[in-house]
Amino acid sequence: MTVVDASSVSRPVADDSSAVGRVAAWFTVADHARLGRLYLATVGVWLLLVALLGALLGLERMDSTAALVDADAHVQMFGLYHYALVMGVAAPLFLGIAFLVVPSLLNASTASFVRLAAFGYWMWTAGSAVVVAAMIANGGPGGGDATGVELYLLGLGIAIVGVLCSAVSLAATVLTRRNGATLDGSSVFVFSVLVSTTGLVLTMPVALGTVIYLWVDFANARVAFGGTGLMSTWVAWLFDQPHTLLFVAPALGVLGHLGAVAARVRQPLRGGVLVGIGLSAVVVVSSVTQRSHPFAVGDSPVDTVGSLVPYALFHLLPLLAPLIVVALALLALKAGSPRLVAPFVPAFLGVGMILTGLVGTAVQMIDSTNLQGTVFGEGALVYVVYGGALGAFGAVAYWSTAIWRRVLPAGAVLGVSLLGFVAVVLAALPHYVAGFLDQPAAKASGYDDAGLRGLLNGLSALGHLAMALALLGGVVVVLRANSRGAVTSTNPYDTAEVTQ
Amino acid sequence: MTVPALGAGPVRRRSSVFVATAFAAAAATSLIGSMLAMWLDFRAKAPLRASADGAKMIKDWLKADVAVPEVASNTMMITFVAVCIMAQWAVYSARRADRSHTILALSITAAIGLALVNAQIALYLQMGLALRNDAYETLFYAVTGTMLALIASGVVYSFVALFRVWAGRSSDHDVLAAHALYWYALSGMFLAVWFVVYVQK
């Protein structure tokens, strides 16, 4: 028997019968579906900003002597680009989708503590706005204006608390609103949301603690943490792999769910999928050490093993998470009677991109490749974040009947997905190649741009523009389906033989 | 004779408040734990200097003229034991539908929480430590200030629980159990802060 506690359905505090009331209803949102839409819309804006910023930086790096924007602003542009990729897009992306989908997957009427989650959304939005203002005011890591730098730390701290509040709400939802169903019997996506949010509950406070230290030091003595110059190194782990895997881990859940749907069979070795997704939680330990762990061959075998063990823990073990999920999705296709399920395509490609980004980071961390400090790391980050965005599009396309009660046309979903895939490869792969050509990271001027480098940066800019186009295409597909599509709550991809 | 089986009763849902409080406590523990880890890292990396009598080399971490008031910090640690007992007393009383004792226990919990805030401020005043010279000062104020903020959040939780019971929702045992859990977690965190910052220094 499914028990749904209708009395706990939250509604907006404001009366939305008038125009003012409608606006106020969004600000006082206490409905998980509306909150999810707010998250998705805001992430869409951030994704557009990231794509445009990435394109601008790519064009800027085509010629290291010519400057499209003032060279003094490059530090802020790179800082904002990294913030937008991780805290603007990756961190809240699956929070939004989870608020839209998880309660219905659990047969729950609403999420737990929706007001706390809404508070988290507004904290994240306000904190991010403060970060943008700080960057414009010559603040941020490496910034020249003391007030701007303090403002950046304040904004980052607020945004972290915001993500934390929403994560607590979702984790509590999964654990307490299953209405008698076991976690094993729930959707793989639900499990991935639990893994991701529980991990965030543990790692976000570590980032917050560092931000508190940085702020106290910067505002007073400035002797312990090295001022603005070293600020980014203290919180680098938050914006880098493997930690970013925690943000996009639900993409693995989307693929795990859709693999069985596309194959029309119960997922073979379902426990293996859960183990694979659970493995992404090992990146929680990356926050414990707060530093990178490169692998270097030492003078003695003991030194080599001493370097290999942490490297394997931080960079090889997390690789297994997407690898296992991809392998078991393929196994499901082999075992069942596969059919073309449009949302499966972006989910599969997205996880593939995430895997490529993690492999890239693992290669970068091998000392002898000399890739650290090059633009290679930026390529890996773009792979992971844009890959996560592709996976999220797969989730939106599959659960569109639960979100909007409309079906997104399969052809349009495939078109946008393929454009998105091309965009990710174009935006990130040139950075991998440029990394081997020793192009320095986070620099747009004053380096040798001879040979292929100019062309590679131009290609990357093109990839970011293609991502902006894919995003707009996705928005158009959703809007058209909402305005012209038939209302239905039946998911056309679900079949009787698949039990998630 | 065939006896029809009784239908299953409604599924008892685990308390959202309790689970969410557990997550909040885990987050707070992670926050304080990471800050103490950085404290230990900074202390371990502090340069060596000769001791005042020149007999040995010691870490140049805590300046010789800085005295950490141990009476105040030890009193705070002992007070945390009292606050846990009071929070648990509130749970005990609520389960026995003893509203007046629940209110009394929660009132005392909140009052002791306020006393802890007061003790921390008194400790700051006794130390008179500036915040402009070295890493110790930065880390000391950051760690203890964060702990102070967490204690304040516990006091707010106590007042909210008190208000709910006062307003008639005395059957919400889960809220009181979650409230007690939060204070247990805070006590554990302060135990770590007390040992690392005030005892080991």
XYZ file of C-alpha atoms in Angstrom:
701
model
C 0.000 0.000 0.000
C 1.268 3.423 -0.828
C 0.654 6.018 1.802
C 0.810 9.610 0.732
C 0.565 12.216 3.425
C -1.528 14.815 1.646
C -1.644 17.069 4.676
C 2.033 17.871 4.330
C 1.833 19.189 0.760
C 3.439 22.611 0.906
C 2.046 25.555 -0.954
C 3.423 29.023 -1.607
C 2.846 31.411 1.239
C 1.724 34.197 -1.092
C -1.652 34.272 -2.852
C -0.929 33.926 -6.590
C -4.248 35.237 -7.896
C -2.742 38.635 -8.797
C 0.417 39.600 -10.702
C 2.156 40.766 -7.523
C 1.001 37.618 -5.767
C 2.384 35.456 -8.572
C 5.798 37.082 -8.261
C 5.645 36.820 -4.467
C 4.650 33.158 -4.793
C 7.946 32.439 -6.538
C 9.861 34.207 -3.785
C 8.009 32.376 -1.028
C 8.112 29.067 -2.856
C 7.326 26.080 -0.683
C 6.500 23.561 -3.385
C 9.182 21.103 -4.445
C 8.210 21.112 -8.135
C 8.259 24.879 -8.364
C 11.561 24.942 -6.495
C 13.002 22.426 -8.954
C 11.923 24.598 -11.875
C 13.503 27.637 -10.205
C 16.747 25.721 -9.813
C 16.718 24.546 -13.423
C 15.942 28.010 -14.805
C 18.728 29.613 -12.786
C 21.204 26.885 -13.727
C 20.238 27.498 -17.357
C 21.222 31.157 -16.978
C 24.520 30.125 -15.385
C 25.175 27.576 -18.131
C 24.624 30.267 -20.756
C 27.022 32.550 -18.851
C 29.614 29.750 -18.691
C 29.324 29.046 -22.407
C 29.644 32.711 -23.350
C 32.507 33.247 -20.913
C 34.257 30.107 -22.210
C 33.829 31.315 -25.784
C 35.180 34.751 -24.889
C 38.192 33.264 -23.115
C 38.807 30.922 -26.059
C 38.792 33.827 -28.492
C 40.972 35.839 -26.124
C 43.527 33.028 -26.009
C 43.727 32.654 -29.796
C 46.211 35.511 -29.818
C 48.084 36.079 -26.569
C 49.133 39.608 -27.597
C 45.768 41.001 -28.678
C 43.223 41.693 -25.945
C 39.461 41.715 -26.461
C 39.050 42.747 -22.841
C 41.373 44.553 -20.473
C 44.202 42.168 -19.498
C 43.780 43.211 -15.847
C 40.340 41.620 -15.897
C 41.617 38.189 -16.963
C 42.102 37.037 -13.363
C 38.483 37.844 -12.545
C 37.233 36.281 -15.786
C 38.991 33.002 -15.104
C 37.862 33.083 -11.467
C 34.252 33.693 -12.480
C 34.479 31.011 -15.195
C 35.574 28.386 -12.668
C 33.001 29.490 -10.110
C 30.260 29.419 -12.737
C 31.254 25.959 -13.978
C 31.260 24.377 -10.539
C 29.088 26.393 -8.158
C 26.873 27.931 -10.850
C 26.143 24.811 -12.914
C 27.477 21.524 -11.513
C 26.509 21.939 -7.847
C 22.832 22.946 -8.227
C 22.065 21.127 -11.514
C 20.972 17.800 -10.084
C 19.539 19.388 -6.952
C 16.945 20.983 -9.226
C 16.206 17.785 -11.115
C 16.019 15.811 -7.879
C 13.427 18.213 -6.432
C 11.373 17.746 -9.589
C 11.608 13.976 -9.807
C 12.553 12.300 -6.518
C 9.277 12.861 -4.592
C 7.234 11.334 -7.419
C 9.673 8.412 -7.744
C 9.137 7.784 -4.023
C 5.354 8.218 -4.277
C 5.720 11.042 -1.782
C 3.519 14.105 -1.895
C 6.412 16.482 -1.383
C 10.037 16.720 -0.323
C 11.110 16.999 3.307
C 11.760 20.537 4.531
C 10.863 22.290 1.299
C 11.199 25.661 2.999
C 14.731 24.786 4.081
C 15.470 23.769 0.496
C 13.931 27.011 -0.793
C 16.027 28.929 1.731
C 19.010 27.044 0.306
C 18.060 28.034 -3.230
C 17.838 31.714 -2.327
C 21.068 31.530 -0.343
C 22.818 29.980 -3.330
C 21.317 32.572 -5.699
C 22.177 35.499 -3.438
C 25.677 34.167 -2.703
C 26.344 33.667 -6.401
C 25.130 37.195 -7.152
C 27.508 38.513 -4.485
C 30.366 36.533 -6.087
C 29.615 38.081 -9.492
C 29.483 41.556 -7.921
C 32.789 40.874 -6.161
C 34.422 39.779 -9.407
C 33.211 42.924 -11.154
C 34.616 44.953 -8.232
C 38.134 43.509 -8.823
C 37.699 40.936 -6.086
C 37.907 37.157 -6.013
C 41.058 35.044 -5.795
C 43.963 37.189 -6.942
C 41.788 40.303 -6.884
C 43.241 43.735 -6.176
C 40.422 45.260 -4.181
C 40.277 44.228 -0.512
C 36.533 44.816 -0.203
C 35.941 42.860 -3.385
C 37.988 39.944 -2.081
C 36.072 39.890 1.210
C 32.819 40.133 -0.736
C 33.858 37.116 -2.808
C 34.537 35.046 0.320
C 31.196 36.126 1.779
C 29.368 35.173 -1.419
C 31.149 31.836 -1.699
C 30.340 31.021 1.937
C 26.662 31.907 1.474
C 26.421 29.845 -1.727
C 28.011 26.851 0.009
C 25.483 27.066 2.860
C 22.708 27.264 0.274
C 23.789 24.088 -1.510
C 24.166 22.414 1.891
C 20.587 23.267 2.946
C 19.100 21.879 -0.265
C 21.263 18.746 0.007
C 20.040 18.108 3.578
C 16.442 18.438 2.397
C 16.933 15.923 -0.417
C 18.877 13.407 1.663
C 16.148 13.527 4.345
C 13.507 13.097 1.623
C 15.103 9.900 0.319
C 15.581 8.457 3.795
C 12.219 9.333 5.304
C 9.641 9.545 2.513
C 9.918 6.177 0.826
C 6.538 5.146 2.245
C 7.640 1.650 3.122
C 9.675 0.952 -0.014
C 13.263 -0.150 0.490
C 16.147 1.858 -0.882
C 17.124 -1.163 -2.966
C 13.652 -1.251 -4.450
C 13.697 2.443 -5.381
C 14.977 3.880 -8.627
C 18.734 3.910 -9.168
C 18.428 7.653 -9.650
C 17.046 8.031 -6.129
C 20.035 6.126 -4.768
C 22.445 8.324 -6.743
C 20.782 11.444 -5.325
C 21.247 10.056 -1.811
C 24.926 9.326 -2.478
C 25.514 12.770 -3.962
C 23.664 14.765 -1.306
C 25.120 12.806 1.609
C 28.573 13.421 0.173
C 27.824 17.126 -0.182
C 26.634 17.285 3.432
C 30.097 16.084 4.418
C 32.289 18.049 1.991
C 30.540 21.423 1.764
C 31.204 22.209 5.464
C 34.900 21.535 4.860
C 34.856 24.158 2.121
C 32.931 26.479 4.439
C 35.525 26.017 7.188
C 38.288 26.946 4.764
C 36.353 30.010 3.616
C 35.899 31.094 7.251
C 39.651 30.758 7.840
C 40.443 32.682 4.651
C 38.056 35.465 5.571
C 39.260 35.846 9.173
C 42.854 35.863 7.971
C 42.289 38.219 5.052
C 40.234 40.681 7.081
C 42.823 40.820 9.878
C 46.359 39.490 10.064
C 46.897 38.155 6.490
C 49.803 36.042 7.718
C 48.450 32.501 7.748
C 46.869 31.875 4.355
C 48.949 33.980 1.989
C 46.426 36.696 1.024
C 44.645 36.786 -2.339
C 47.543 35.239 -4.273
C 47.188 31.830 -2.643
C 43.466 32.006 -1.940
C 42.481 29.829 -4.883
C 44.913 27.078 -3.878
C 43.171 26.624 -0.507
C 39.787 25.959 -2.086
C 41.073 24.429 -5.339
C 39.854 20.947 -4.375
C 36.261 22.233 -4.332
C 36.479 23.355 -7.966
C 38.422 20.408 -9.320
C 38.254 16.677 -9.930
C 37.691 14.298 -8.273
C 35.388 16.362 -6.017
C 33.231 17.560 -8.928
C 32.176 13.936 -9.468
C 30.073 14.267 -6.332
C 28.010 17.038 -7.961
C 27.326 15.076 -11.144
C 26.994 11.594 -9.594
C 23.196 11.611 -10.192
C 24.001 11.537 -13.936
C 25.220 7.987 -13.273
C 21.847 7.259 -11.683
C 20.051 8.602 -14.762
C 22.063 6.258 -16.988
C 21.573 3.359 -14.578
C 17.816 3.929 -14.721
C 17.604 4.485 -18.480
C 19.853 1.542 -19.398
C 17.196 -0.888 -18.215
C 14.417 1.185 -19.810
C 16.167 1.205 -23.207
C 16.916 -2.525 -22.966
C 13.362 -3.375 -21.809
C 14.744 -5.695 -19.171
C 15.322 -5.644 -15.452
C 18.862 -4.372 -14.959
C 21.265 -7.335 -14.791
C 23.629 -7.097 -11.802
C 21.586 -4.233 -10.388
C 23.631 -4.386 -7.211
C 26.686 -3.668 -9.321
C 25.108 -0.440 -10.562
C 24.452 0.606 -6.960
C 28.044 -0.238 -6.016
C 29.298 1.752 -9.012
C 27.290 4.809 -8.017
C 28.266 4.352 -4.391
C 31.918 4.374 -5.382
C 31.589 8.019 -6.400
C 31.281 8.736 -2.676
C 34.991 7.959 -2.235
C 35.720 11.468 -3.473
C 34.504 12.690 -0.079
C 38.007 11.908 1.149
C 39.389 14.460 -1.332
C 37.978 17.113 0.968
C 39.794 15.586 3.909
C 43.265 16.228 2.524
C 42.349 19.389 0.561
C 45.255 18.954 -1.823
C 46.081 17.169 -5.061
C 47.846 13.828 -5.065
C 50.083 13.461 -8.119
C 51.861 10.207 -8.851
C 55.630 10.329 -9.177
C 58.132 7.524 -9.440
C 60.295 7.904 -6.343
C 63.932 7.118 -5.622
C 62.960 3.893 -3.905
C 60.089 1.414 -4.330
C 58.716 2.572 -0.964
C 58.560 6.174 -2.213
C 56.842 5.039 -5.407
C 54.237 3.019 -3.524
C 53.811 5.911 -1.086
C 52.928 8.134 -4.030
C 50.853 5.519 -5.840
C 48.474 4.682 -2.978
C 46.949 8.154 -2.508
C 46.988 8.717 -6.271
C 45.056 5.482 -6.808
C 42.614 6.348 -4.019
C 41.894 9.869 -5.261
C 42.123 9.469 -9.028
C 41.793 5.823 -10.067
C 39.123 4.580 -7.669
C 36.576 7.300 -8.623
C 37.100 6.290 -12.269
C 35.437 2.988 -11.492
C 32.116 4.709 -10.732
C 31.217 5.819 -14.295
C 33.088 2.868 -15.763
C 30.960 0.302 -13.911
C 27.705 2.129 -14.656
C 28.516 2.427 -18.379
C 29.575 -1.228 -18.545
C 26.391 -2.426 -16.835
C 24.209 -0.205 -19.027
C 25.806 -1.877 -22.054
C 25.278 -5.275 -20.426
C 21.585 -4.464 -20.017
C 21.366 -3.564 -23.703
C 23.027 -6.864 -24.578
C 20.745 -8.874 -22.301
C 17.473 -7.233 -23.341
C 15.710 -6.174 -26.484
C 17.113 -2.707 -26.981
C 15.137 0.055 -28.644
C 15.935 3.662 -29.300
C 14.974 5.634 -26.226
C 15.871 9.238 -26.974
C 16.722 10.307 -23.368
C 19.139 7.383 -23.080
C 21.389 9.018 -25.695
C 22.263 12.221 -23.741
C 22.516 10.213 -20.517
C 24.971 7.774 -22.077
C 26.991 10.474 -23.827
C 27.006 12.608 -20.672
C 28.407 9.863 -18.470
C 30.924 9.104 -21.213
C 32.068 12.735 -21.066
C 32.291 12.614 -17.271
C 34.435 9.486 -17.582
C 36.659 11.245 -20.138
C 37.127 14.158 -17.737
C 38.069 11.863 -14.858
C 40.496 9.911 -17.054
C 42.024 13.241 -18.090
C 42.508 14.269 -14.460
C 44.116 10.901 -13.684
C 46.546 11.398 -16.592
C 47.227 14.991 -15.561
C 48.156 13.863 -12.073
C 50.956 11.629 -13.355
C 53.970 13.781 -12.680
C 55.986 12.721 -15.700
C 53.317 14.017 -18.113
C 54.089 17.588 -16.979
C 50.448 18.530 -17.466
C 49.892 20.189 -14.097
C 49.616 23.938 -14.416
C 48.558 23.633 -18.056
C 45.174 24.186 -19.647
C 44.660 20.384 -19.620
C 42.933 20.605 -16.222
C 40.413 23.100 -17.610
C 39.569 20.603 -20.344
C 38.896 17.892 -17.747
C 36.624 20.216 -15.753
C 34.669 21.187 -18.872
C 34.239 17.506 -19.759
C 32.816 16.722 -16.316
C 30.508 19.743 -16.007
C 29.192 19.761 -19.572
C 28.889 15.959 -19.386
C 26.767 16.419 -16.271
C 24.617 18.919 -18.174
C 24.056 16.348 -20.951
C 23.078 13.741 -18.370
C 20.684 16.244 -16.801
C 19.072 16.843 -20.183
C 18.530 13.092 -20.467
C 16.787 13.146 -17.069
C 14.590 16.103 -18.049
C 13.650 14.442 -21.356
C 12.806 11.113 -19.708
C 10.837 12.492 -16.775
C 9.211 15.328 -18.742
C 5.797 13.753 -18.194
C 6.337 13.894 -14.437
C 7.694 17.442 -14.582
C 5.462 19.150 -17.165
C 3.021 16.382 -18.114
C 4.290 16.705 -21.681
C 6.412 14.420 -23.856
C 9.476 15.985 -25.451
C 9.692 14.937 -29.131
C 12.298 12.196 -29.560
C 13.793 13.720 -32.711
C 14.337 17.072 -31.041
C 15.848 15.426 -27.964
C 18.274 13.497 -30.166
C 19.172 16.618 -32.144
C 19.900 18.698 -29.062
C 21.837 15.809 -27.494
C 24.072 15.316 -30.505
C 24.702 19.067 -30.756
C 25.521 19.066 -27.041
C 27.881 16.133 -27.477
C 29.734 17.872 -30.318
C 29.849 21.020 -28.179
C 31.437 19.225 -25.212
C 34.082 17.567 -27.352
C 34.866 20.798 -29.197
C 35.031 22.838 -25.979
C 37.168 20.408 -23.988
C 39.285 18.248 -26.309
C 41.359 21.170 -27.683
C 42.391 21.945 -24.084
C 43.679 18.376 -23.728
C 45.810 18.813 -26.850
C 46.893 22.323 -25.834
C 47.892 20.939 -22.447
C 50.405 18.654 -24.140
C 51.643 21.758 -25.991
C 52.308 23.395 -22.594
C 49.692 26.137 -22.824
C 49.515 27.567 -19.286
C 46.309 27.403 -17.274
C 44.241 30.491 -16.508
C 46.328 32.805 -18.691
C 45.071 34.698 -21.695
C 48.120 36.781 -22.439
C 51.893 36.718 -22.225
C 52.513 33.152 -23.401
C 53.705 31.569 -26.621
C 50.664 31.103 -28.861
C 52.612 29.839 -31.870
C 51.653 26.740 -33.858
C 48.457 24.864 -33.149
C 47.581 26.666 -29.936
C 45.729 29.552 -31.543
C 43.617 27.180 -33.617
C 42.885 24.947 -30.610
C 41.668 27.895 -28.566
C 39.467 28.970 -31.460
C 37.967 25.466 -31.645
C 37.301 25.533 -27.924
C 35.523 28.876 -28.295
C 33.408 27.325 -31.049
C 32.546 24.415 -28.743
C 31.350 26.770 -26.012
C 29.207 28.650 -28.519
C 27.765 25.321 -29.680
C 26.938 24.531 -26.047
C 25.096 27.857 -25.765
C 23.196 26.873 -28.918
C 22.419 23.398 -27.530
C 21.128 24.995 -24.320
C 18.876 27.370 -26.234
C 17.748 24.442 -28.384
C 16.850 22.471 -25.259
C 14.879 25.420 -23.879
C 12.991 25.791 -27.172
C 12.153 22.045 -27.192
C 10.753 22.262 -23.659
C 8.794 25.471 -24.341
C 7.321 24.102 -27.585
C 6.295 20.874 -25.883
C 4.657 22.865 -23.101
C 2.783 25.165 -25.464
C 1.789 22.654 -28.168
C 2.257 19.150 -26.767
C -0.628 17.016 -25.559
C -1.096 16.803 -21.799
C -0.253 13.342 -20.512
C 1.104 11.821 -17.369
C 1.969 8.499 -19.032
C 5.658 8.086 -19.654
C 5.939 6.696 -23.206
C 9.287 5.079 -22.426
C 8.096 2.991 -19.471
C 7.202 -0.600 -20.288
C 5.649 -3.335 -18.182
C 8.698 -5.580 -18.227
C 10.961 -2.967 -16.664
C 10.789 -2.703 -12.911
C 13.032 -0.096 -11.403
C -11.977 -21.811 10.596
C -10.472 -19.231 8.391
C -9.492 -16.042 10.118
C -9.108 -13.113 7.785
C -5.740 -11.505 8.162
C -5.736 -7.947 9.339
C -4.686 -5.387 6.791
C -1.351 -3.737 7.277
C -1.456 -0.537 9.233
C -0.138 2.686 7.822
C 3.604 2.677 7.314
C 5.355 4.521 10.095
C 7.603 7.054 8.459
C 10.933 7.792 9.994
C 11.010 11.247 11.514
C 12.157 13.798 8.960
C 13.162 16.183 11.734
C 15.362 13.601 13.393
C 17.053 12.549 10.150
C 17.557 16.136 8.984
C 18.986 17.064 12.388
C 21.355 14.113 12.108
C 22.509 15.451 8.729
C 22.888 18.952 10.185
C 24.911 17.510 13.065
C 27.076 15.580 10.585
C 27.645 18.761 8.591
C 28.556 20.705 11.738
C 30.925 17.936 12.826
C 32.535 17.980 9.391
C 32.927 21.766 9.661
C 34.569 21.713 13.079
C 36.581 18.580 12.265
C 38.063 20.138 9.137
C 38.911 23.346 10.973
C 40.645 21.420 13.756
C 42.526 19.392 11.145
C 43.878 22.610 9.652
C 44.718 23.842 13.155
C 46.776 20.704 13.786
C 48.420 21.055 10.374
C 49.413 24.666 11.029
C 50.681 23.809 14.499
C 52.742 20.918 13.178
C 54.308 23.169 10.563
C 55.076 26.020 12.971
C 58.808 26.865 13.037
C 60.956 25.949 16.046
C 62.328 28.460 18.551
C 64.301 28.235 21.765
C 62.263 28.044 24.970
C 62.407 30.914 27.472
C 65.142 29.201 29.505
C 66.973 28.203 26.339
C 66.998 24.576 27.419
C 65.037 23.167 24.498
C 63.561 23.945 21.093
C 59.784 24.371 21.007
C 57.191 25.163 18.331
C 56.791 28.898 17.730
C 53.012 28.588 17.894
C 51.506 29.968 21.093
C 53.341 33.057 22.275
C 54.784 32.946 25.790
C 52.701 35.934 26.947
C 49.402 34.389 25.864
C 47.604 32.575 28.682
C 44.681 30.342 27.797
C 42.125 30.533 30.660
C 41.738 26.895 31.533
C 39.166 27.403 34.277
C 36.709 28.989 31.860
C 37.273 26.384 29.144
C 37.059 23.469 31.603
C 33.861 24.906 33.044
C 32.413 25.090 29.540
C 33.295 21.445 28.968
C 31.605 20.364 32.198
C 28.591 22.536 31.380
C 28.092 20.576 28.172
C 27.470 17.463 30.288
C 24.721 19.336 32.103
C 23.136 20.558 28.880
C 22.998 16.986 27.520
C 21.301 15.750 30.687
C 18.721 18.538 30.475
C 18.025 17.861 26.783
C 17.554 14.154 27.517
C 15.326 14.998 30.499
C 13.068 16.899 28.079
C 12.759 13.761 25.915
C 12.076 11.614 28.991
C 9.388 13.973 30.280
C 7.701 14.339 26.903
C 7.432 10.567 26.516
C 5.609 10.486 29.834
C 3.326 13.343 28.777
C 4.770 15.465 31.578
C 4.390 18.864 29.946
C 5.548 21.009 32.850
C 8.768 19.076 33.286
C 9.377 19.146 29.526
C 9.052 22.923 29.556
C 11.309 23.174 32.597
C 13.966 20.938 31.013
C 13.936 22.856 27.736
C 14.086 26.194 29.576
C 17.130 25.047 31.515
C 18.732 23.708 28.308
C 18.288 27.072 26.613
C 19.555 28.918 29.700
C 22.654 26.737 29.912
C 23.213 27.305 26.198
C 23.134 31.047 26.821
C 25.554 30.549 29.707
C 27.919 28.762 27.317
C 27.781 31.713 24.929
C 28.479 34.006 27.869
C 31.397 31.841 29.007
C 32.967 31.909 25.551
C 32.735 35.701 25.424
C 34.188 35.910 28.942
C 37.040 33.685 27.795
C 37.752 36.053 24.896
C 37.805 39.009 27.280
C 40.126 37.228 29.709
C 42.552 36.325 26.967
C 42.559 39.775 25.374
C 44.094 38.234 22.291
C 44.578 40.571 19.336
C 43.801 39.468 15.812
C 46.606 40.934 13.798
C 49.900 39.233 14.540
C 50.156 35.552 13.712
C 48.489 32.386 12.482
C 47.561 31.242 16.009
C 45.305 34.249 16.545
C 43.585 33.795 13.186
C 42.961 30.104 13.725
C 41.964 30.531 17.380
C 39.246 33.084 16.654
C 38.047 31.225 13.535
C 37.656 27.862 15.299
C 36.191 29.124 18.557
C 34.018 31.681 16.752
C 32.552 28.957 14.559
C 31.953 26.793 17.632
C 30.274 29.771 19.302
C 27.969 30.178 16.291
C 27.064 26.482 16.455
C 26.281 26.764 20.179
C 24.078 29.762 19.376
C 22.252 27.639 16.780
C 21.671 25.030 19.521
C 20.182 27.700 21.761
C 17.847 28.767 18.949
C 16.851 25.098 18.484
C 16.092 24.873 22.228
C 13.906 27.974 22.103
C 12.024 26.645 19.049
C 11.441 23.284 20.788
C 10.362 25.112 23.946
C 7.950 27.305 22.015
C 6.403 24.264 20.316
C 5.831 22.471 23.616
C 4.548 25.635 25.244
C 2.124 26.133 22.364
C 0.690 22.670 22.892
C 2.652 20.395 20.569
C 4.060 18.388 23.444
C 3.465 15.069 21.670
C 6.184 15.812 19.088
C 8.704 13.507 20.733
C 10.772 13.304 17.561
C 11.533 17.016 17.658
C 12.754 16.752 21.242
C 14.813 13.661 20.433
C 16.334 15.506 17.459
C 17.006 18.507 19.716
C 18.812 16.263 22.185
C 20.780 14.660 19.352
C 21.960 18.091 18.215
C 23.186 18.957 21.699
C 24.980 15.585 21.959
C 26.700 16.332 18.661
C 27.628 19.844 19.838
C 29.075 18.355 23.020
C 31.205 15.963 20.993
C 32.423 18.820 18.836
C 33.254 20.976 21.832
C 35.092 18.054 23.411
C 37.360 18.001 20.352
C 37.776 21.795 20.382
C 38.452 21.780 24.112
C 41.128 19.102 23.790
C 42.876 20.519 20.712
C 42.565 24.259 21.314
C 42.419 24.635 25.104
C 44.294 21.575 26.420
C 46.892 20.773 23.767
C 46.866 24.386 22.613
